[in-house]
Structure formats: structure tokens, C-alpha cells
CSV table of C-alpha atoms in Angstrom, one decimal:
chain,number,residue,atom,x,y,z
A,840,MET,CA,-17.8,-13.2,6.4
A,841,THR,CA,-19.4,-16.5,7.1
A,842,LEU,CA,-19.3,-15.9,10.8
A,843,PHE,CA,-21.0,-12.5,10.3
A,844,ALA,CA,-23.6,-14.2,8.0
A,845,VAL,CA,-24.5,-16.8,10.8
A,846,ILE,CA,-25.0,-14.0,13.3
A,847,THR,CA,-27.1,-12.1,10.7
A,848,ILE,CA,-29.4,-15.2,10.4
A,849,ILE,CA,-29.6,-15.3,14.2
A,850,LEU,CA,-30.6,-11.6,14.1
A,851,GLY,CA,-33.3,-12.5,11.6
A,852,CYS,CA,-34.6,-15.2,14.1
A,853,PHE,CA,-34.7,-12.5,16.8
A,854,LYS,CA,-36.7,-10.2,14.5
A,855,ILE,CA,-39.2,-13.0,13.8
A,856,GLY,CA,-39.6,-13.5,17.6
A,857,TYR,CA,-40.1,-9.8,18.0
A,858,PHE,CA,-42.8,-9.8,15.3
A,859,VAL,CA,-44.6,-12.7,17.0
A,860,GLY,CA,-44.7,-10.8,20.3
A,861,PHE,CA,-46.1,-7.7,18.7
A,862,SER,CA,-48.1,-9.3,15.9
A,863,GLU,CA,-51.3,-7.5,16.8
A,864,CYS,CA,-50.0,-4.1,15.8
A,865,LEU,CA,-47.1,-4.8,13.3
A,866,SER,CA,-47.4,-5.2,9.5
A,867,ALA,CA,-47.0,-8.6,8.0
A,868,THR,CA,-43.9,-7.3,6.2
A,869,GLU,CA,-42.2,-7.1,9.5
A,870,GLY,CA,-42.3,-10.8,9.7
A,871,VAL,CA,-41.7,-11.6,6.0
A,872,PHE,CA,-38.6,-9.4,5.7
A,873,PRO,CA,-36.4,-11.3,8.2
A,874,VAL,CA,-37.3,-14.6,6.6
A,875,THR,CA,-36.5,-13.3,3.1
A,876,HIS,CA,-33.3,-11.7,4.4
A,877,ALA,CA,-32.1,-15.0,6.0
A,878,ALA,CA,-32.8,-16.9,2.7
A,879,HIS,CA,-30.9,-14.2,0.7
A,880,THR,CA,-28.0,-14.5,3.2
A,881,LEU,CA,-27.7,-18.3,2.9
A,882,VAL,CA,-27.8,-18.3,-0.9
A,883,GLN,CA,-25.3,-15.4,-1.1
A,884,VAL,CA,-22.8,-17.0,1.2
A,885,TYR,CA,-23.1,-20.3,-0.7
A,886,PHE,CA,-22.5,-18.4,-4.0
A,887,LEU,CA,-19.5,-16.5,-2.7
A,888,TRP,CA,-17.9,-19.7,-1.2
A,889,GLY,CA,-18.0,-21.3,-4.6
A,890,HIS,CA,-17.5,-18.5,-7.1
A,891,ALA,CA,-15.7,-15.5,-5.4
A,892,LYS,CA,-12.5,-16.2,-7.3
A,893,ASP,CA,-14.2,-16.9,-10.7
A,894,ILE,CA,-13.3,-14.7,-13.7
A,895,ILE,CA,-16.4,-14.9,-15.9
A,896,GLN,CA,-15.9,-14.9,-19.7
A,897,SER,CA,-19.4,-15.7,-21.0
A,898,PHE,CA,-22.7,-13.9,-20.7
A,899,LYS,CA,-20.8,-10.9,-19.5
A,900,THR,CA,-23.5,-8.3,-19.8
A,901,LEU,CA,-26.0,-10.5,-17.9
A,902,GLU,CA,-23.4,-11.3,-15.3
A,903,ARG,CA,-22.4,-7.7,-14.8
A,904,PHE,CA,-26.1,-6.7,-14.3
A,905,GLY,CA,-26.7,-9.4,-11.8
A,906,VAL,CA,-23.6,-8.9,-9.7
A,907,ILE,CA,-23.8,-5.1,-9.6
A,908,HIS,CA,-27.5,-5.5,-8.6
A,909,SER,CA,-26.4,-7.7,-5.7
A,910,VAL,CA,-23.7,-5.1,-4.7
A,911,PHE,CA,-26.3,-2.3,-4.4
A,912,THR,CA,-28.8,-4.7,-2.7
A,913,ASN,CA,-26.2,-5.3,0.1
A,914,LEU,CA,-25.5,-1.6,0.3
A,915,LEU,CA,-29.2,-0.9,0.8
A,916,LEU,CA,-29.4,-3.5,3.5
A,917,TRP,CA,-26.2,-2.0,5.1
A,918,THR,CA,-27.9,1.4,5.2
A,919,ASN,CA,-31.0,-0.1,6.7
A,920,GLY,CA,-28.9,-1.7,9.5
A,921,VAL,CA,-27.0,1.6,10.1
A,922,LEU,CA,-30.3,3.5,10.5
A,923,ASN,CA,-31.9,1.0,12.8
A,924,GLU,CA,-28.8,1.0,15.0
A,925,SER,CA,-28.6,4.8,15.0
A,926,LYS,CA,-32.2,5.1,16.2
A,927,HIS,CA,-31.4,3.0,19.3
A,928,GLN,CA,-28.1,4.7,19.9
A,929,LEU,CA,-29.5,8.2,19.6
A,930,ASN,CA,-32.2,7.5,22.2
A,931,GLU,CA,-29.6,6.3,24.7
A,932,HIS,CA,-27.5,9.3,23.9
A,933,LYS,CA,-30.3,11.7,24.8
A,934,GLU,CA,-30.8,10.0,28.1
A,935,ARG,CA,-27.1,10.3,28.9
A,936,LEU,CA,-27.0,14.0,28.1
A,937,ILE,CA,-29.5,14.6,30.9
A,938,THR,CA,-27.1,13.1,33.5
A,939,LEU,CA,-24.2,15.2,32.1
A,940,GLY,CA,-26.1,18.4,32.8
A,941,PHE,CA,-26.6,19.6,29.2
A,942,GLY,CA,-30.1,21.0,29.9
A,943,ASN,CA,-29.9,23.5,27.1
A,944,VAL,CA,-30.0,20.7,24.5
A,945,THR,CA,-33.5,19.9,23.3
A,946,ILE,CA,-34.2,16.3,24.2
A,947,VAL,CA,-37.2,14.4,22.9
A,948,LEU,CA,-37.1,10.7,23.8
A,949,ASP,CA,-38.5,8.1,21.4
A,950,ASP,CA,-38.1,4.4,22.2
A,951,HIS,CA,-39.5,3.3,18.9
A,952,THR,CA,-41.7,0.6,20.5
A,953,PRO,CA,-44.9,-0.6,18.8
A,954,PRO,CA,-48.2,0.9,19.9
A,955,CYS,CA,-49.4,-2.3,21.7
A,956,ASN,CA,-48.4,-4.6,24.5
A,957,CYS,CA,-46.2,-7.6,23.8
A,958,SER,CA,-47.8,-11.0,24.5
A,959,LEU,CA,-44.5,-12.1,26.3
A,960,PRO,CA,-43.1,-8.8,27.9
A,961,THR,CA,-39.9,-10.4,29.3
A,962,LEU,CA,-39.1,-12.2,26.0
A,963,CYS,CA,-39.7,-9.1,23.9
A,964,SER,CA,-37.4,-7.0,26.1
A,965,ALA,CA,-34.6,-9.6,25.9
A,966,ILE,CA,-35.1,-9.9,22.1
A,967,SER,CA,-35.0,-6.1,21.7
A,968,ARG,CA,-31.7,-5.8,23.6
A,969,GLY,CA,-30.3,-8.8,21.7
A,970,ILE,CA,-31.2,-7.2,18.3
A,971,TYR,CA,-29.3,-4.1,19.2
A,972,TYR,CA,-26.1,-6.0,20.1
A,973,LEU,CA,-26.2,-8.1,16.9
A,974,TYR,CA,-26.6,-5.2,14.5
A,975,PRO,CA,-22.8,-4.4,14.3
A,976,PHE,CA,-22.2,-7.9,12.9
A,977,ASN,CA,-25.0,-7.6,10.4
A,978,ILE,CA,-23.6,-4.2,9.2
A,979,GLU,CA,-20.2,-5.7,8.7
A,980,TYR,CA,-21.6,-8.7,6.8
A,981,GLN,CA,-23.4,-6.5,4.3
A,982,ILE,CA,-20.4,-4.4,3.6
A,983,LEU,CA,-18.0,-7.4,3.3
A,984,ALA,CA,-20.4,-9.1,0.9
A,985,SER,CA,-20.6,-5.9,-1.2
A,986,MET,CA,-16.8,-5.8,-1.4
A,987,MET,CA,-16.5,-9.4,-2.5
A,988,LEU,CA,-19.2,-9.0,-5.1
A,989,TYR,CA,-17.7,-5.8,-6.4
A,990,VAL,CA,-14.3,-7.5,-6.9
A,991,LEU,CA,-16.2,-10.3,-8.8
A,992,TRP,CA,-17.9,-7.7,-10.9
A,993,LYS,CA,-14.6,-6.0,-11.7
A,994,ASN,CA,-13.1,-9.4,-12.7
A,995,ILE,CA,-15.8,-10.2,-15.3
A,996,GLY,CA,-14.1,-10.4,-18.7
A,997,ARG,CA,-10.6,-9.6,-17.3
A,998,LYS,CA,-7.6,-11.3,-18.8
A,999,VAL,CA,-5.6,-13.4,-16.4
A,1000,ASP,CA,-2.1,-12.3,-15.7
A,1001,GLY,CA,0.7,-14.5,-17.1
A,1002,HIS,CA,2.2,-15.4,-13.8
A,1003,GLN,CA,0.4,-17.0,-10.9
A,1004,HIS,CA,0.7,-15.6,-7.5
A,1005,GLN,CA,2.0,-17.8,-4.7
A,1006,SER,CA,-0.6,-18.9,-2.2
A,1007,VAL,CA,-0.2,-17.6,1.3
A,1008,ARG,CA,-0.6,-19.7,4.4
A,1009,PHE,CA,-1.3,-18.9,8.0
A,1010,LYS,CA,1.6,-19.7,10.3
A,1011,PHE,CA,1.5,-19.1,14.0
A,1012,ARG,CA,5.2,-19.1,14.7
A,1013,GLY,CA,7.5,-16.4,16.1
A,1014,VAL,CA,4.7,-13.9,16.9
A,1015,VAL,CA,4.6,-14.3,20.7
A,1016,ALA,CA,5.4,-10.7,21.4
A,1017,GLY,CA,2.9,-9.2,19.0
A,1018,SER,CA,0.2,-11.6,20.1
A,1019,VAL,CA,0.7,-11.0,23.8
A,1020,LEU,CA,0.7,-7.3,23.4
A,1021,GLY,CA,-2.4,-7.4,21.1
A,1022,LEU,CA,-4.3,-9.7,23.4
A,1023,SER,CA,-3.4,-7.5,26.3
A,1024,ALA,CA,-4.8,-4.5,24.4
A,1025,LEU,CA,-8.0,-6.5,23.6
A,1026,ALA,CA,-8.5,-7.6,27.2
A,1027,ALA,CA,-8.0,-4.0,28.4
A,1028,THR,CA,-10.5,-2.8,25.8
A,1029,ILE,CA,-13.1,-5.2,27.0
A,1030,GLY,CA,-12.5,-4.0,30.6
A,1031,VAL,CA,-12.7,-0.3,29.6
A,1032,VAL,CA,-15.9,-0.9,27.6
A,1033,VAL,CA,-17.6,-2.7,30.5
A,1034,VAL,CA,-16.7,0.0,33.0
A,1035,TYR,CA,-17.6,2.8,30.5
A,1036,LEU,CA,-21.1,1.4,29.9
A,1037,ILE,CA,-21.7,0.9,33.6
A,1038,GLN,CA,-20.5,4.3,34.7
A,1039,ILE,CA,-21.7,6.5,31.8
A,1040,GLY,CA,-25.1,8.1,32.5
A,1041,ARG,CA,-25.1,7.2,36.2
A,1042,SER,CA,-24.1,10.7,37.4
A,1043,LYS,CA,-22.2,13.7,36.1
A,1044,SER,CA,-19.0,12.8,38.1
A,1045,LYS,CA,-19.1,9.1,37.0
A,1046,SER,CA,-19.7,10.0,33.4
A,1047,GLU,CA,-16.7,12.4,33.4
A,1048,SER,CA,-14.5,9.7,35.0
A,1049,ALA,CA,-15.6,7.2,32.4
A,1050,LEU,CA,-14.8,9.6,29.6
A,1051,ILE,CA,-11.3,10.4,31.0
A,1052,MET,CA,-10.6,6.7,31.5
A,1053,PHE,CA,-11.5,6.0,27.9
A,1054,TYR,CA,-9.5,8.8,26.5
A,1055,LEU,CA,-6.3,7.8,28.4
A,1056,TYR,CA,-6.7,4.2,27.3
A,1057,ALA,CA,-7.2,5.1,23.7
A,1058,ILE,CA,-4.3,7.6,23.6
A,1059,ALA,CA,-1.9,5.0,25.0
A,1060,LEU,CA,-3.1,2.4,22.5
A,1061,LEU,CA,-2.9,4.8,19.5
A,1062,ILE,CA,0.7,5.8,20.4
A,1063,LEU,CA,1.7,2.1,20.4
A,1064,MET,CA,0.0,1.4,17.1
A,1065,GLY,CA,1.6,4.4,15.5
A,1066,ALA,CA,5.0,3.4,16.7
A,1067,ALA,CA,4.5,-0.2,15.4
A,1068,GLY,CA,3.3,1.1,12.0
A,1069,LEU,CA,6.3,3.4,11.7
A,1070,LEU,CA,8.7,0.6,12.5
A,1071,GLY,CA,7.1,-1.6,9.8
A,1072,ILE,CA,7.3,1.2,7.2
A,1073,ARG,CA,11.0,1.7,8.1
A,1074,ILE,CA,11.8,-2.0,7.6
A,1075,TYR,CA,10.1,-1.9,4.2
A,1076,ARG,CA,11.9,1.2,3.1
A,1077,ILE,CA,15.3,-0.3,4.0
A,1078,ASP,CA,14.5,-3.5,2.1
A,1079,GLN,CA,15.3,-3.4,-1.6
A,1080,LYS,CA,12.7,-6.0,-2.5
A,1081,SER,CA,10.8,-5.4,-5.8
A,1082,LEU,CA,7.2,-4.3,-5.7
A,1083,ASP,CA,4.3,-6.4,-7.2
A,1084,GLU,CA,3.0,-4.3,-10.0
A,1085,SER,CA,0.5,-6.8,-11.5
A,1086,ARG,CA,-3.1,-5.8,-12.0
A,1087,SER,CA,-5.3,-6.8,-9.1
A,1088,PRO,CA,-8.8,-5.3,-8.6
A,1089,ALA,CA,-9.0,-6.8,-5.1
A,1090,ARG,CA,-5.8,-5.1,-4.0
A,1091,LYS,CA,-6.8,-1.8,-5.5
A,1092,LEU,CA,-10.2,-2.0,-3.8
A,1093,ASP,CA,-8.5,-2.7,-0.5
A,1094,ALA,CA,-6.3,0.4,-0.8
A,1095,ASP,CA,-9.2,2.6,-1.9
A,1096,LEU,CA,-11.4,1.5,0.9
A,1097,LEU,CA,-8.7,2.0,3.5
A,1098,VAL,CA,-8.1,5.6,2.3
A,1099,GLY,CA,-11.7,6.4,1.7
A,1100,THR,CA,-13.1,5.1,5.0
A,1101,ALA,CA,-10.3,6.6,7.0
A,1102,SER,CA,-10.9,10.0,5.5
A,1103,SER,CA,-14.7,9.7,6.1
A,1104,SER,CA,-14.3,8.6,9.6
A,1105,SER,CA,-11.8,11.4,10.4
A,1106,LEU,CA,-14.7,13.9,10.1
A,1107,ILE,CA,-15.5,13.1,13.7
A,1108,SER,CA,-11.9,13.8,14.8
A,1109,TRP,CA,-11.7,17.0,12.9
A,1110,GLY,CA,-15.0,18.1,14.4
A,1111,SER,CA,-13.8,17.3,17.9
A,1112,ILE,CA,-10.5,19.3,17.4
A,1113,LEU,CA,-12.4,22.4,16.2
A,1114,ALA,CA,-14.9,22.1,19.1
A,1115,VAL,CA,-12.1,22.0,21.7
A,1116,LEU,CA,-10.3,24.9,20.2
A,1117,CYS,CA,-13.3,27.1,19.6
A,1118,ALA,CA,-15.3,26.4,22.8
A,1119,GLU,CA,-15.6,29.3,25.3
A,1120,ALA,CA,-15.5,27.0,28.3
A,1121,CYS,CA,-14.3,23.4,28.3
A,1122,PRO,CA,-14.9,20.8,31.1
A,1123,ARG,CA,-11.7,19.1,32.3
A,1124,TYR,CA,-12.3,15.8,30.5
A,1125,THR,CA,-12.6,17.5,27.1
A,1126,TRP,CA,-8.9,18.3,27.0
A,1127,PHE,CA,-8.1,14.6,26.7
A,1128,ASN,CA,-10.3,14.6,23.6
A,1129,LEU,CA,-7.8,16.9,21.8
A,1130,PRO,CA,-4.8,14.5,21.7
A,1131,TYR,CA,-7.1,11.6,21.2
A,1132,SER,CA,-8.6,13.1,18.1
A,1133,VAL,CA,-5.2,14.1,16.7
A,1134,LEU,CA,-3.7,10.7,17.3
A,1135,MET,CA,-6.7,9.0,15.7
A,1136,ILE,CA,-6.0,10.9,12.4
A,1137,VAL,CA,-2.2,10.3,12.5
A,1138,GLU,CA,-2.5,6.6,13.4
A,1139,LYS,CA,-4.9,5.9,10.5
A,1140,TYR,CA,-2.5,7.6,8.1
A,1141,VAL,CA,0.5,5.6,9.4
A,1142,GLN,CA,-1.4,2.3,9.4
A,1143,ASN,CA,-2.7,2.9,5.8
A,1144,LEU,CA,0.9,3.5,4.6
A,1145,PHE,CA,2.1,0.3,6.3
A,1146,ILE,CA,-0.7,-1.9,4.9
A,1147,ILE,CA,-0.5,-0.4,1.3
A,1148,GLU,CA,3.3,-0.9,1.4
A,1149,SER,CA,2.8,-4.5,2.5
A,1150,ILE,CA,0.2,-5.6,0.0
A,1151,HIS,CA,2.3,-4.2,-2.9
A,1152,ARG,CA,5.3,-6.4,-1.9
A,1153,GLU,CA,6.1,-9.7,-3.4
A,1154,PRO,CA,5.4,-12.6,-0.9
A,1155,GLU,CA,8.5,-13.6,1.1
A,1156,THR,CA,10.1,-16.9,0.3
A,1157,LEU,CA,12.5,-19.0,2.2
A,1158,SER,CA,14.6,-20.0,-0.9
A,1159,GLU,CA,15.8,-16.6,-2.0
A,1160,ASP,CA,18.9,-15.7,-4.0
A,1161,ILE,CA,22.3,-15.4,-2.3
A,1162,ARG,CA,22.0,-14.0,1.3
A,1163,THR,CA,25.3,-14.9,2.9
A,1164,LEU,CA,28.4,-16.4,1.3
A,1165,ARG,CA,30.5,-18.1,4.0
A,1166,MET,CA,33.5,-19.5,2.2
A,1167,VAL,CA,34.1,-20.6,-1.4
A,1168,THR,CA,37.4,-22.2,-2.2
A,1169,VAL,CA,38.4,-23.2,-5.8
A,1170,CYS,CA,41.5,-25.2,-5.9
A,1171,GLY,CA,42.7,-26.9,-9.0
A,1172,GLY,CA,39.4,-26.4,-10.7
A,1173,ASN,CA,37.4,-28.3,-8.0
A,1174,ALA,CA,35.0,-26.3,-5.9
A,1175,MET,CA,34.6,-27.1,-2.2
A,1176,PRO,CA,31.1,-27.8,-0.9
A,1177,LEU,CA,29.1,-24.7,-0.1
A,1178,SER,CA,27.2,-24.0,3.2
A,1179,SER,CA,23.5,-24.2,3.4
A,1180,SER,CA,23.3,-20.4,3.1
A,1181,GLY,CA,25.5,-20.3,0.1
A,1182,LEU,CA,24.6,-20.3,-3.6
A,1183,ARG,CA,21.1,-21.1,-4.6
A,1184,ASN,CA,18.7,-20.9,-7.5
A,1185,GLY,CA,21.4,-21.9,-10.0
A,1186,ALA,CA,23.9,-19.3,-9.1
A,1187,VAL,CA,27.5,-20.0,-10.2
A,1188,ALA,CA,30.7,-19.5,-8.3
A,1189,GLY,CA,32.0,-17.0,-10.9
A,1190,ASP,CA,29.2,-14.6,-10.1
A,1191,ALA,CA,29.2,-15.0,-6.4
A,1192,ALA,CA,32.0,-12.5,-5.4
A,1193,SER,CA,30.8,-10.4,-2.6
A,1194,PRO,CA,31.8,-6.9,-1.5
A,1195,GLY,CA,33.7,-8.2,1.5
A,1196,GLY,CA,35.2,-11.2,-0.4
A,1197,GLU,CA,38.6,-10.7,-2.0
A,1198,MET,CA,40.4,-12.9,-4.6
A,1199,LEU,CA,43.5,-14.3,-3.2
A,1200,ARG,CA,46.1,-16.3,-5.2
A,1201,ALA,CA,48.1,-18.9,-3.5
A,1202,ALA,CA,51.7,-19.6,-4.6
A,1203,ASN,CA,50.6,-22.7,-6.6
A,1204,GLY,CA,48.0,-20.6,-8.6
A,1205,ASN,CA,44.9,-21.8,-6.8
A,1206,THR,CA,42.2,-19.2,-6.2
A,1207,CYS,CA,40.4,-18.7,-3.0
A,1208,LEU,CA,37.6,-16.4,-1.9
A,1209,ARG,CA,37.5,-14.9,1.6
A,1210,GLU,CA,34.3,-14.9,3.7
A,1211,GLY,CA,32.2,-11.9,3.2
A,1212,CYS,CA,28.7,-10.5,2.9
A,1213,GLY,CA,26.8,-11.9,0.0
A,1214,VAL,CA,24.2,-10.0,-2.1
A,1215,GLU,CA,21.7,-11.0,-4.8
A,1216,GLY,CA,24.0,-10.2,-7.7
A,1217,GLY,CA,24.0,-7.1,-9.8
A,1218,GLU,CA,26.3,-4.2,-10.1
A,1219,GLY,CA,26.0,-3.2,-6.5
A,1220,SER,CA,28.0,-6.2,-5.4
A,1221,ARG,CA,30.9,-5.5,-7.7
A,1222,GLU,CA,31.1,-1.8,-6.8
A,1223,GLY,CA,31.2,-2.5,-3.0
A,1224,THR,CA,27.7,-1.2,-2.3
A,1225,PRO,CA,26.2,-3.1,0.7
A,1226,GLY,CA,23.2,-5.2,-0.3
A,1227,PRO,CA,20.3,-6.2,1.8
A,1228,ALA,CA,22.3,-8.9,3.6
A,1229,CYS,CA,24.7,-6.3,5.0
A,1230,HIS,CA,22.0,-4.6,7.1
A,1231,PRO,CA,21.7,-5.5,10.8
A,1232,GLY,CA,20.8,-9.1,11.5
A,1233,PHE,CA,17.2,-8.5,12.6
A,1234,LEU,CA,16.4,-6.9,9.2
A,1235,GLN,CA,17.5,-10.1,7.3
A,1236,GLY,CA,15.5,-13.1,6.2
A,1237,ASP,CA,13.7,-14.8,9.1
A,1238,GLY,CA,14.5,-11.9,11.5
A,1239,LYS,CA,12.8,-9.4,9.3
A,1240,ARG,CA,9.8,-11.6,8.7
A,1241,SER,CA,9.5,-12.2,12.4
A,1242,VAL,CA,9.4,-8.5,13.2
A,1243,LEU,CA,6.9,-7.8,10.4
A,1244,ARG,CA,4.7,-10.7,11.5
A,1245,ASN,CA,4.7,-9.4,15.1
A,1246,ILE,CA,3.8,-5.9,13.9
A,1247,ALA,CA,0.9,-7.3,11.8
A,1248,ALA,CA,-0.4,-9.5,14.6
A,1249,PHE,CA,-0.3,-6.6,17.1
A,1250,LEU,CA,-2.0,-4.2,14.7
A,1251,PHE,CA,-4.6,-6.8,13.8
A,1252,LEU,CA,-5.6,-7.3,17.4
A,1253,CYS,CA,-5.5,-3.6,18.2
A,1254,ASN,CA,-7.9,-2.8,15.3
A,1255,ILE,CA,-10.3,-5.4,16.6
A,1256,SER,CA,-9.9,-3.7,20.0
A,1257,LEU,CA,-10.8,-0.3,18.5
A,1258,TRP,CA,-13.7,-1.9,16.6
A,1259,VAL,CA,-15.3,-3.1,19.8
A,1260,PRO,CA,-16.1,0.2,21.6
A,1261,PRO,CA,-18.1,2.0,18.9
A,1262,ALA,CA,-19.8,-1.2,17.7
A,1263,PHE,CA,-21.2,-2.0,21.2
A,1264,GLY,CA,-22.3,1.5,22.4
A,1265,CYS,CA,-19.1,3.0,23.8
A,1266,ARG,CA,-19.1,6.3,21.9
A,1267,PRO,CA,-17.5,9.3,23.6
A,1268,GLU,CA,-18.3,11.3,20.5
A,1269,TYR,CA,-21.9,11.2,21.6
A,1270,ASP,CA,-21.3,11.4,25.3
A,1271,ASN,CA,-18.8,14.3,25.3
A,1272,GLY,CA,-21.4,16.9,24.9
A,1273,LEU,CA,-19.0,19.7,24.0
A,1274,GLU,CA,-19.4,19.3,20.2
A,1275,GLU,CA,-23.1,19.6,20.4
A,1276,ILE,CA,-22.9,22.9,22.2
A,1277,VAL,CA,-20.4,24.3,19.6
A,1278,PHE,CA,-22.0,23.0,16.4
A,1279,GLY,CA,-25.6,22.3,17.6
A,1280,PHE,CA,-27.3,19.1,18.5
A,1281,GLU,CA,-28.7,18.1,15.1
A,1282,PRO,CA,-25.6,19.0,12.9
A,1283,TRP,CA,-23.3,17.1,15.2
A,1284,ILE,CA,-25.5,14.1,15.4
A,1285,ILE,CA,-25.8,14.0,11.6
A,1286,VAL,CA,-22.0,14.1,11.3
A,1287,VAL,CA,-21.5,11.3,13.8
A,1288,ASN,CA,-24.2,9.1,12.3
A,1289,LEU,CA,-22.7,9.5,8.8
A,1290,ALA,CA,-19.0,9.0,9.9
A,1291,MET,CA,-19.4,6.4,12.6
A,1292,PRO,CA,-20.3,3.5,10.3
A,1293,PHE,CA,-17.2,4.3,8.2
A,1294,SER,CA,-15.1,4.3,11.3
A,1295,ILE,CA,-16.5,0.9,12.4
A,1296,PHE,CA,-16.0,-0.5,9.0
A,1297,TYR,CA,-12.4,0.9,8.7
A,1298,ARG,CA,-11.3,-1.0,11.8
A,1299,MET,CA,-12.7,-4.3,10.6
A,1300,HIS,CA,-11.4,-3.9,7.0
A,1301,ALA,CA,-7.9,-2.9,8.4
A,1302,ALA,CA,-8.0,-6.0,10.6
A,1303,ALA,CA,-8.8,-8.2,7.5
A,1304,SER,CA,-6.0,-6.5,5.5
A,1305,LEU,CA,-3.5,-6.9,8.3
A,1306,PHE,CA,-4.4,-10.6,8.5
A,1307,GLU,CA,-3.6,-10.9,4.8
A,1308,VAL,CA,-0.3,-9.0,5.4
A,1309,TYR,CA,0.5,-11.5,8.2
A,1310,CYS,CA,0.0,-14.5,6.0
A,1311,LYS,CA,1.9,-12.9,3.1
A,1312,VAL,CA,5.1,-12.0,5.0
């Protein structure tokens, strides 16, 4: 959030420069607003750094009013950023429709420039382009700040749970596979976005090639993400670890935002599916849009299941109860030393009999236990039911944690990859053109402008949640 706040302040500086260039015909509020916004951003970040984890117990009515006012202030600033970005994006979209040959769509260009000349034309042009590319970071900052303030508001007057949660730490170990695959996906995304922005709008054939390239890349990436999410869910379902049922407003908000923003952003996918199925004639590239839209819905559903399953699990610890019991020998009342993976956390030898271990009596009356598969105690071990330690080796202890970390790291980088294209102007939903013929130009543009900010936010919020999952596993 601090990184996005810094970029938001840089955006404010650009707006001040834009105001200076067009000061002859712009209102004074155009110059005052970015200064006020930058000051608000600095104070807000300072406040959240120091008090985001506070649970306020005094002046609760006043605190609730102030915090919820800040929440809606950030939401209004978020809406303002979305509208400003949409104006620029819509104008570019109209220009691209001309090159794709959709002449039956009414096109009225409006570049939204002030009605006077800039004192420094080159500088004003560069600032205008820079403002457009910085808007996605400003939009993400406003919504992240709203989330943190909302959690602070929910925590006002809350009674603290009796137990303290363990702190999580970032560990970059054993995630080479997930990191390499994720970074490869991110590099491919940057390449696809660059080629897409260069090719789209040049000519009809180049625009169609750019759309096909984007759809093929996205389909492959979504299939890999869905498979990784299903594997993670399968590992959690096999594991018998208890769930964390403690009350947590932040965790509940994370789950609600994931489900809500995924549902809202899926409006575009459902619209594309209906357009492809209902259109009388479809260009060749639109058939790639059908599997892309279906996979987009399925992947979000699978990923949400994986994240919600992960955040409701107790943090993994290295010192767990019995995992593997190598050999315990009791002879003449003296116990032999146990291996490092033997009894822990105060377990006693009398309760450590495993399903595979069998009591043997020697001729002199000494008692021995054979090597077997150890479990965490309970009736399952006495009845011969295999416990978690009897599952395949890669699903135990460090092996399971390594697989889950790789999955979380891969999905984290893939969500950043899918955040980049719509945030920086690569939007096939605009450039496809088929949906606008089926539904009409204005209805489809309204749907895209409403759903696209939720889609962009979903990817960033999912990445933040997956980073938390990575640190927790």
C-alpha cells in the first residue's frame, strides 16, 4: 500500500504540472485538488502504519464516525480515478474500432483536452501520457486503504480472542519451481502486452493477430493456474489439520472481497459467452474468446476455494505432535533414546503405539515396539486407521509445505501477470467488437466500465491474499 501511495503522490505532482501548463483555462481547483490529495495520502499512510492493528476501546462513537468517513472518502477517490481512466480508455477504444472495420458503431471522439494551448506542449503531452499509466496504482491504493480502514472500523470495541495467533514470516526457501514458472508467466505477460499494444489498431489483420495471440496466452495461463489451485485444494482436503474458527474481521473481509469482486468481474465473461453463442456471424478470432471466458470464470472459482481454504487453516509449525515413530524399546523399565522424529510435546511412550507398531514380548518379559507409522494420538491410531503421516511422503511435513508454498508463489505471480494487461490498456473486451454488435455500443461499454475495476482489484487482492498464504504455510 505504501508503494502505491508513493506513486499516487507522483501522480499528484504530474497533475500539478498539467495544471501549470494549462493554467490559463483551468479552474484553480484543478491545482488545489492534487496538493490536498497528496497531503491526505501522506497523513493516511502514516496513520495506518502506526494504528492499523489497534483495537480501540474509548471514544468509540467518535472513532467509528471518523474511520467510516475515511472509508467512504477513499471509495469516492477510487470512483474518481476509475472514471478518469475510463474516459481515456474509451477514447482509445473508439479509435481502434475504426481499424477493426466496425463502421456501424457510432463513434464520437473526445480527447478531453482543455480549450487552450499548453505553454510547454511537449511537457504537457508527456505528463498526460504519464498520468494515464499511473492511474492503476492510484486506484489500487484507494481501495486497499478503504479495506484497511474498514477492518479498523470493524475492530472498534471488539473483545480480543483469548489466544494469540502466531506471527508469520516470509521465507524464500524451497519455492524454486513455483517462482520460476511464475516469473516465466510474468515475463511472457509483459511480452504479450507490448506486442498487443503495438499491433492493435494498426490494421484489421494485425489487430486480429494480436487478439488471437492474447487469447492463446491467457488460455494456457488459466489452465495452469486452475490445475495448481486444484492440487492445493486436494492437499488440504487430504490433510486432517483442524481449522481456525476464531473471529477475524480481516479474514472475513478477505473472503467476502474475493467472492464479491470475482462475481462482479465475471459479468464481462458471461457477456462474452452470450455474445459468441448468439452472434449471427463471428470472426475467426472470437472463437478463442469462448474458452477464454469460460476458463476465466472457472479459474476464479477454484482459486477462491484454495485461498479461503488456506486462510482458515492453522499456521504450520515445525514442532508438531508425533509424525513418525522409528523404534521404541522398553527393556527392564528403561527406555531407549528416541530419534529426532519421535515423541514430542510431552508425549509418553505408553500412548505412542502406532498402527504398524506391534507389542512383542521377549522371553525375559521385556517389551519392545516395532517400527511403524506414527500418528498424532487419538482413537484412529488404536483402531488401525492411517493418520496423516501414513499418506505419501510429499504430503507430509516439509514436503507438503513445500508443495503448497510453490503453488502459492506460482499463483501470486500469475495474478500479478493477469493484473498487468487490463491495468495498462490491454483489454480485448474493448477491442473484440463482437459484444458491441450483439448488445449495442453503450450497454456493453457500461458493463465493461463497471466490471473492469473489480477485475483489476480482484487480481491485486488475490495476489495479496496468496502472499499471506505463502507466509502462513
